[in-house]
Short mmCIF file of C-alpha atoms in Angstrom, two decimals:
data_model
loop_
_atom_site.label_atom_id
_atom_site.label_comp_id
_atom_site.label_asym_id
_atom_site.label_seq_id
_atom_site.Cartn_x
_atom_site.Cartn_y
_atom_site.Cartn_z
CA MET A 1 107.93 176.16 98.56
CA THR A 2 109.18 177.19 102.02
CA SER A 3 112.52 178.94 101.72
CA SER A 4 114.14 177.85 105.01
CA PRO A 5 113.61 175.69 108.12
CA THR A 6 112.95 178.80 110.23
CA ALA A 7 110.27 179.89 107.76
CA ALA A 8 108.79 176.39 107.92
CA LEU A 9 108.80 176.58 111.72
CA SER A 10 106.96 179.91 111.59
CA GLU A 11 104.41 178.49 109.15
CA ALA A 12 103.83 175.57 111.56
CA GLY A 13 102.69 178.09 114.18
CA VAL A 14 105.88 178.53 116.20
CA SER A 15 107.04 182.08 116.99
CA ILE A 16 110.83 182.27 116.99
CA TRP A 17 112.21 184.58 119.68
CA LEU A 18 115.92 185.19 120.20
CA ASP A 19 117.25 184.51 123.69
CA ASP A 20 119.79 187.32 123.61
CA LEU A 21 120.08 191.09 123.47
CA SER A 22 122.85 193.67 123.53
CA ARG A 23 123.23 197.30 122.52
CA GLU A 24 125.73 196.19 119.87
CA ARG A 25 123.14 193.84 118.36
CA ILE A 26 120.58 196.66 118.21
CA ALA A 27 122.85 199.47 116.98
CA SER A 28 124.73 197.41 114.38
CA GLY A 29 121.54 196.36 112.65
CA ASP A 30 122.08 192.70 113.52
CA LEU A 31 118.73 192.46 115.31
CA ALA A 32 116.93 193.84 112.25
CA ARG A 33 118.86 191.34 110.10
CA LEU A 34 117.68 188.41 112.21
CA ILE A 35 114.09 189.63 111.83
CA ALA A 36 114.50 189.82 108.05
CA GLU A 37 116.62 186.72 107.45
CA ARG A 38 115.94 184.30 110.33
CA ASP A 39 112.21 184.83 110.97
CA VAL A 40 112.89 186.16 114.48
CA VAL A 41 109.78 187.85 115.90
CA GLY A 42 110.75 188.55 119.52
CA VAL A 43 113.52 188.72 122.11
CA THR A 44 113.93 187.47 125.66
CA THR A 45 116.52 188.74 128.10
CA ASN A 46 117.68 187.68 131.55
CA PRO A 47 120.35 188.78 134.03
CA THR A 48 122.95 186.46 132.46
CA ILE A 49 122.40 188.01 129.03
CA PHE A 50 122.71 191.57 130.33
CA ALA A 51 125.81 190.71 132.39
CA GLY A 52 127.48 189.31 129.27
CA ALA A 53 126.48 192.26 127.10
CA LEU A 54 127.74 194.86 129.57
CA ALA A 55 130.99 193.05 130.33
CA LYS A 56 132.15 193.38 126.71
CA GLY A 57 130.03 196.23 125.39
CA GLU A 58 131.85 199.34 124.19
CA ARG A 59 128.51 200.93 123.28
CA TYR A 60 127.65 201.31 126.98
CA VAL A 61 130.65 203.52 127.81
CA ALA A 62 129.06 206.90 127.07
CA GLN A 63 125.94 206.15 129.10
CA VAL A 64 128.00 204.86 132.01
CA HIS A 65 129.97 208.14 132.01
CA GLU A 66 126.74 210.16 131.98
CA LEU A 67 125.33 208.13 134.87
CA ALA A 68 128.56 208.44 136.83
CA ALA A 69 128.59 212.22 136.32
CA ALA A 70 125.00 212.36 137.57
CA GLY A 71 125.98 210.48 140.71
CA ALA A 72 123.81 207.44 139.94
CA ASP A 73 124.15 204.44 142.21
CA VAL A 74 124.62 200.97 140.74
CA ASP A 75 120.96 199.92 140.98
CA THR A 76 119.82 203.08 139.19
CA ALA A 77 122.48 202.61 136.52
CA VAL A 78 121.46 199.00 135.81
CA PHE A 79 117.80 200.03 135.66
CA GLU A 80 118.54 202.86 133.19
CA ILE A 81 120.88 200.82 130.97
CA THR A 82 118.74 197.71 130.68
CA THR A 83 115.45 199.53 130.15
CA ASP A 84 117.06 201.64 127.42
CA ASP A 85 118.13 198.49 125.58
CA VAL A 86 114.69 196.93 125.92
CA ARG A 87 112.94 200.11 124.76
CA ASP A 88 115.21 200.38 121.71
CA ALA A 89 114.70 196.70 120.87
CA ALA A 90 110.94 197.13 121.26
CA ASP A 91 111.09 199.93 118.69
CA VAL A 92 112.95 197.65 116.26
CA PHE A 93 110.24 195.02 116.72
CA ARG A 94 107.31 197.44 116.55
CA PRO A 95 106.41 196.58 112.91
CA VAL A 96 106.28 192.88 113.88
CA TYR A 97 104.07 193.72 116.84
CA ASP A 98 101.68 195.73 114.69
CA ARG A 99 101.61 193.10 111.94
CA SER A 100 100.87 190.26 114.37
CA GLY A 101 98.17 192.08 116.29
CA GLY A 102 100.31 192.20 119.43
CA PHE A 103 101.18 188.53 119.65
CA ASP A 104 104.79 188.92 118.58
CA GLY A 105 107.35 191.69 118.34
CA ARG A 106 107.80 191.24 122.08
CA VAL A 107 110.86 192.11 124.18
CA SER A 108 111.04 190.74 127.73
CA ILE A 109 112.85 192.25 130.73
CA GLU A 110 113.09 190.52 134.09
CA VAL A 111 112.46 191.83 137.58
CA SER A 112 115.51 191.49 139.81
CA PRO A 113 115.95 187.81 140.70
CA ALA A 114 116.72 188.90 144.25
CA LEU A 115 112.96 189.54 144.50
CA ALA A 116 111.97 185.99 143.50
CA ARG A 117 110.69 185.25 147.02
CA ASP A 118 109.23 188.73 147.57
CA THR A 119 105.71 189.20 146.20
CA ALA A 120 105.33 192.90 147.04
CA GLY A 121 108.82 193.74 145.77
CA THR A 122 108.19 191.90 142.51
CA ILE A 123 104.90 193.73 141.95
CA ALA A 124 106.52 197.11 142.59
CA GLU A 125 109.43 196.43 140.24
CA ALA A 126 107.20 194.97 137.52
CA LYS A 127 105.13 198.17 137.52
CA SER A 128 108.26 200.32 137.58
CA LEU A 129 109.86 198.47 134.63
CA TRP A 130 106.62 198.58 132.63
CA ALA A 131 106.29 202.34 133.15
CA LYS A 132 109.97 203.01 132.39
CA VAL A 133 110.14 200.99 129.16
CA ASP A 134 106.78 202.47 128.16
CA ARG A 135 106.23 200.31 125.08
CA PRO A 136 103.13 198.20 124.45
CA ASN A 137 105.27 195.35 123.08
CA ALA A 138 107.33 194.97 126.24
CA MET A 139 106.83 192.01 128.55
CA ILE A 140 107.86 191.88 132.20
CA LYS A 141 109.41 188.59 133.29
CA ILE A 142 108.22 187.29 136.65
CA PRO A 143 109.48 183.94 138.01
CA ALA A 144 106.97 181.19 138.70
CA THR A 145 107.94 180.81 142.34
CA VAL A 146 105.12 180.42 144.86
CA GLU A 147 105.69 184.06 145.79
CA GLY A 148 105.60 185.05 142.13
CA LEU A 149 102.08 183.73 141.52
CA ASP A 150 100.25 186.61 143.23
CA ALA A 151 102.61 189.06 141.53
CA ILE A 152 101.63 187.60 138.15
CA THR A 153 97.96 188.09 138.97
CA GLU A 154 98.50 191.67 140.15
CA ALA A 155 100.59 192.61 137.09
CA ILE A 156 98.10 191.14 134.61
CA GLY A 157 95.26 192.77 136.56
CA SER A 158 97.02 196.12 136.13
CA GLY A 159 97.18 195.68 132.35
CA ILE A 160 100.84 194.65 132.21
CA SER A 161 101.91 191.95 129.73
CA VAL A 162 103.88 189.24 131.53
CA ASN A 163 106.41 186.58 130.57
CA VAL A 164 106.25 184.02 133.39
CA THR A 165 109.67 182.42 133.68
CA LEU A 166 111.35 179.45 135.38
CA ILE A 167 108.50 176.93 135.02
CA PHE A 168 109.59 173.32 135.41
CA SER A 169 106.67 171.32 136.78
CA LEU A 170 103.22 170.65 135.37
CA GLU A 171 101.59 171.44 138.71
CA ARG A 172 103.30 174.83 138.91
CA TYR A 173 102.28 175.49 135.31
CA ARG A 174 98.67 174.80 136.27
CA GLN A 175 99.03 177.39 139.04
CA VAL A 176 100.56 179.88 136.61
CA ILE A 177 97.59 179.55 134.24
CA ALA A 178 95.23 180.06 137.19
CA ALA A 179 97.19 183.17 138.24
CA TYR A 180 96.92 184.53 134.69
CA LEU A 181 93.17 183.91 134.50
CA ALA A 182 92.70 185.55 137.92
CA GLY A 183 94.64 188.56 136.65
CA LEU A 184 92.44 188.80 133.57
CA GLU A 185 89.35 188.70 135.78
CA GLN A 186 90.77 191.58 137.83
CA ALA A 187 91.68 193.50 134.68
CA LYS A 188 88.19 193.02 133.30
CA ALA A 189 86.64 194.25 136.55
CA ALA A 190 88.93 197.30 136.43
CA GLY A 191 87.82 198.13 132.91
CA HIS A 192 91.04 197.25 131.07
CA ASP A 193 90.88 196.23 127.41
CA LEU A 194 91.71 192.52 127.72
CA SER A 195 92.83 192.27 124.10
CA THR A 196 95.89 194.42 124.89
CA ILE A 197 97.15 192.11 127.66
CA HIS A 198 99.43 189.29 126.54
CA SER A 199 101.35 186.62 128.41
CA VAL A 200 103.64 183.69 127.76
CA ALA A 201 104.51 180.87 130.16
CA SER A 202 108.19 179.92 129.85
CA PHE A 203 108.57 176.18 130.31
CA PHE A 204 112.22 175.14 130.61
CA VAL A 205 113.30 172.11 128.60
CA SER A 206 116.99 171.19 128.47
CA ARG A 207 117.58 171.80 132.18
CA VAL A 208 115.03 169.07 132.94
CA ASP A 209 117.04 166.60 130.87
CA THR A 210 120.32 167.69 132.44
CA GLU A 211 119.08 167.06 135.99
CA ILE A 212 117.16 163.86 135.24
CA ASP A 213 119.94 162.39 133.06
CA LYS A 214 122.37 162.89 135.95
CA ARG A 215 120.04 160.85 138.16
CA LEU A 216 119.53 158.19 135.48
CA GLU A 217 123.31 157.77 135.13
CA ALA A 218 123.58 157.36 138.91
CA ILE A 219 120.99 154.56 138.78
CA GLY A 220 122.93 153.08 135.88
CA THR A 221 120.63 150.25 134.80
CA ASP A 222 119.78 149.61 131.16
CA ALA A 223 116.18 150.68 131.87
CA ALA A 224 117.41 153.94 133.38
CA LEU A 225 119.89 154.73 130.62
CA ALA A 226 117.22 154.04 127.97
CA LEU A 227 115.26 157.01 129.36
CA LYS A 228 118.08 159.55 128.96
CA SER A 229 117.24 162.78 127.15
CA LYS A 230 113.53 161.98 126.95
CA ALA A 231 112.13 163.77 130.01
CA GLY A 232 112.48 167.39 128.87
CA ILE A 233 110.50 166.90 125.67
CA ALA A 234 107.90 164.69 127.38
CA ASN A 235 107.40 167.26 130.12
CA ALA A 236 106.96 170.07 127.59
CA ARG A 237 104.50 168.06 125.50
CA LEU A 238 102.38 167.40 128.58
CA ALA A 239 102.53 171.13 129.34
CA TYR A 240 101.01 171.79 125.93
CA GLU A 241 98.27 169.28 126.67
CA LEU A 242 97.59 171.18 129.92
CA PHE A 243 97.50 174.45 127.96
CA GLU A 244 94.86 173.01 125.64
CA GLN A 245 92.79 171.70 128.56
CA GLU A 246 92.92 174.84 130.71
CA PHE A 247 92.21 177.27 127.88
CA GLY A 248 89.42 175.02 126.64
CA GLY A 249 87.64 175.27 130.00
CA GLU A 250 84.69 177.44 131.04
CA ARG A 251 86.70 179.95 133.09
CA ALA A 252 88.99 180.72 130.16
CA ALA A 253 86.14 180.66 127.65
CA ALA A 254 84.35 183.53 129.42
CA LEU A 255 87.50 185.65 129.32
CA LEU A 256 88.36 184.78 125.74
CA ALA A 257 84.82 185.79 124.75
CA ALA A 258 85.53 189.16 126.38
CA GLY A 259 88.58 189.66 124.15
CA ALA A 260 91.32 188.05 126.26
CA ASN A 261 94.28 186.20 124.79
CA ARG A 262 95.48 182.73 125.66
CA GLN A 263 98.71 182.65 127.61
CA ARG A 264 101.00 180.96 125.10
CA PRO A 265 103.47 178.25 126.12
CA LEU A 266 107.07 179.31 125.52
CA TRP A 267 109.85 176.75 125.25
CA ALA A 268 112.91 178.12 127.06
CA SER A 269 116.31 176.57 127.68
CA THR A 270 116.27 175.09 124.18
CA GLY A 271 120.02 175.02 123.63
CA VAL A 272 121.18 171.39 123.67
CA LYS A 273 123.61 170.74 126.54
CA ASP A 274 124.56 167.14 125.62
CA PRO A 275 126.86 167.04 122.53
CA ALA A 276 125.61 163.52 121.77
CA LEU A 277 122.16 164.93 120.93
CA PRO A 278 121.04 166.69 117.73
CA ASP A 279 121.58 170.42 118.18
CA THR A 280 118.03 171.19 117.02
CA LEU A 281 116.33 168.57 119.24
CA TYR A 282 114.38 171.01 121.41
CA VAL A 283 113.12 172.83 118.34
CA THR A 284 112.07 170.07 115.95
CA GLU A 285 110.46 167.90 118.66
CA LEU A 286 108.37 170.73 120.12
CA VAL A 287 106.50 172.09 117.11
CA ALA A 288 102.87 172.97 117.83
CA PRO A 289 100.46 175.74 116.85
CA GLY A 290 100.59 178.88 118.96
CA VAL A 291 103.82 178.31 120.88
CA VAL A 292 106.97 180.38 121.22
CA ASN A 293 110.48 178.92 121.06
CA THR A 294 113.12 181.27 122.44
CA MET A 295 116.52 180.21 121.14
CA PRO A 296 120.12 181.14 121.78
CA GLU A 297 121.71 182.33 118.53
CA LYS A 298 123.66 179.07 118.16
CA THR A 299 120.40 177.07 118.19
CA LEU A 300 118.73 179.55 115.85
CA GLU A 301 121.56 179.23 113.32
CA ALA A 302 121.56 175.42 113.61
CA THR A 303 117.83 175.38 112.97
CA PHE A 304 118.16 177.69 109.97
CA ASP A 305 121.02 175.60 108.58
CA HIS A 306 119.74 172.05 108.99
CA GLY A 307 116.57 171.88 111.11
CA VAL A 308 114.05 169.37 109.76
CA ILE A 309 110.53 170.70 110.38
CA THR A 310 107.89 168.04 109.85
CA GLY A 311 104.85 169.83 111.25
CA ASP A 312 103.19 169.31 114.64
CA THR A 313 105.35 167.01 116.81
CA VAL A 314 103.47 167.61 120.06
CA THR A 315 99.71 167.06 120.00
CA GLY A 316 99.76 163.41 118.95
CA ALA A 317 102.37 162.44 121.53
CA TYR A 318 100.66 162.90 124.90
CA THR A 319 100.29 159.19 125.69
CA GLN A 320 103.91 158.55 124.83
CA ALA A 321 104.99 161.56 126.92
CA GLY A 322 102.98 160.37 129.91
CA ALA A 323 104.59 156.96 129.61
CA VAL A 324 108.05 158.52 129.87
CA LEU A 325 107.21 160.22 133.18
CA GLU A 326 105.61 157.00 134.49
CA ALA A 327 108.74 155.04 133.56
CA LEU A 328 110.93 157.57 135.36
CA ALA A 329 108.83 157.29 138.50
CA ALA A 330 108.95 153.49 138.29
CA ILE A 331 112.76 153.43 138.44
CA GLY A 332 112.94 155.93 141.29
CA VAL A 333 113.35 159.38 139.72
CA ASP A 334 111.35 161.79 141.89
CA TYR A 335 109.77 164.29 139.47
CA ASP A 336 108.64 166.67 142.22
CA ASP A 337 112.12 166.76 143.70
CA VAL A 338 113.70 167.31 140.28
CA THR A 339 111.47 170.28 139.48
CA LEU A 340 111.93 171.83 142.94
CA VAL A 341 115.72 171.52 142.66
CA LEU A 342 115.60 173.13 139.21
CA GLU A 343 113.43 176.03 140.37
CA ASN A 344 115.74 176.78 143.29
CA GLU A 345 118.82 176.42 141.09
CA GLY A 346 117.27 178.67 138.45
CA VAL A 347 116.64 181.44 140.97
CA ASP A 348 120.12 181.04 142.45
CA LYS A 349 121.84 181.12 139.04
CA PHE A 350 120.03 184.31 138.06
CA ILE A 351 120.97 185.91 141.39
CA VAL A 352 124.64 185.09 140.70
CA SER A 353 124.33 186.62 137.21
CA TRP A 354 122.53 189.65 138.62
CA ASN A 355 125.35 190.18 141.12
CA GLU A 356 127.87 189.88 138.27
CA LEU A 357 125.89 192.53 136.39
CA LEU A 358 125.91 194.82 139.43
CA ASP A 359 129.65 194.28 139.89
CA THR A 360 130.35 195.04 136.22
CA VAL A 361 128.36 198.27 136.34
CA ARG A 362 129.79 199.23 139.74
CA GLY A 363 133.31 198.84 138.34
CA ALA A 364 132.44 200.85 135.23
CA LEU A 365 130.88 203.66 137.30
CA GLU A 366 133.94 203.85 139.57
CA ALA A 367 136.29 203.93 136.58
CA ALA A 368 134.25 206.75 135.01
CA ARG A 369 134.26 208.93 138.12
#
């Protein structure tokens, strides 16, 4: 008998990653506890998470003083602090990484969001972060902007494992898969061991509902309101269908035969924003083999406490999911506009958080000098 909903989720083929990291969580043993008691097998970070951790983190004080004494500027300080946290977390997860053959035990760190429209800058920072963290179970997060696509290919081609973030549209996801396969082809040509290169594609869920529901409420008809809170799950289910199709094709087959790994879909933004919805909605409705669900701690605890896991809730629902997007188009919700707005907003929000992180560290450095 399965002992908990999170164990049942793991047994159904979903890797549970925590969408949070702090030095306190690592040093206190809380991260190890979540691995042991909540079936957590990975961690994702972003600028917002680091800004929050540093703003209230006593455990950063000593390092900030050392960096200040060494005359470090704010960019250097942020680079040193965040890569230290990711390296330490990667060490905590190393047994999970070894046990899973490299699929899990992953810790992601993001390139500066200020580089989201800068291909060359993203490539340079991805390589710099990978070298600095220096752990095989690290992943470098690169946003799925148009400019990010070539950076994804270059990073994968260099043997770097990549978490592609900020994916909202099915068409962009198709381009992300193509960028990954192109990177594998380059890596193969360069003589890299393809089996050591891993990638996930982070498809955002709740933000799609938030934006589309706002538009449905503005339309206000019964037909529009009946579609509320359905788009995010439908979009993600169709992304999984695309994953199956693309990695079942000839181009992928040749690479997989050479030892490559599929780029797994990762469900991001899985905290429920609408209090009228079940707090485990974006977990229980997106269960499928070989996916990752990265959860805020609140969603993780809700899932552990009362999540109802009924097996695969994705692969039999493609027709229904397609019908939801068709119904949205029929009442005037422009899917392409929605996903473009969300991508731009996502980049902008991370830039704001990044600036908050820089300001926090700048203030701490000045106080320590």
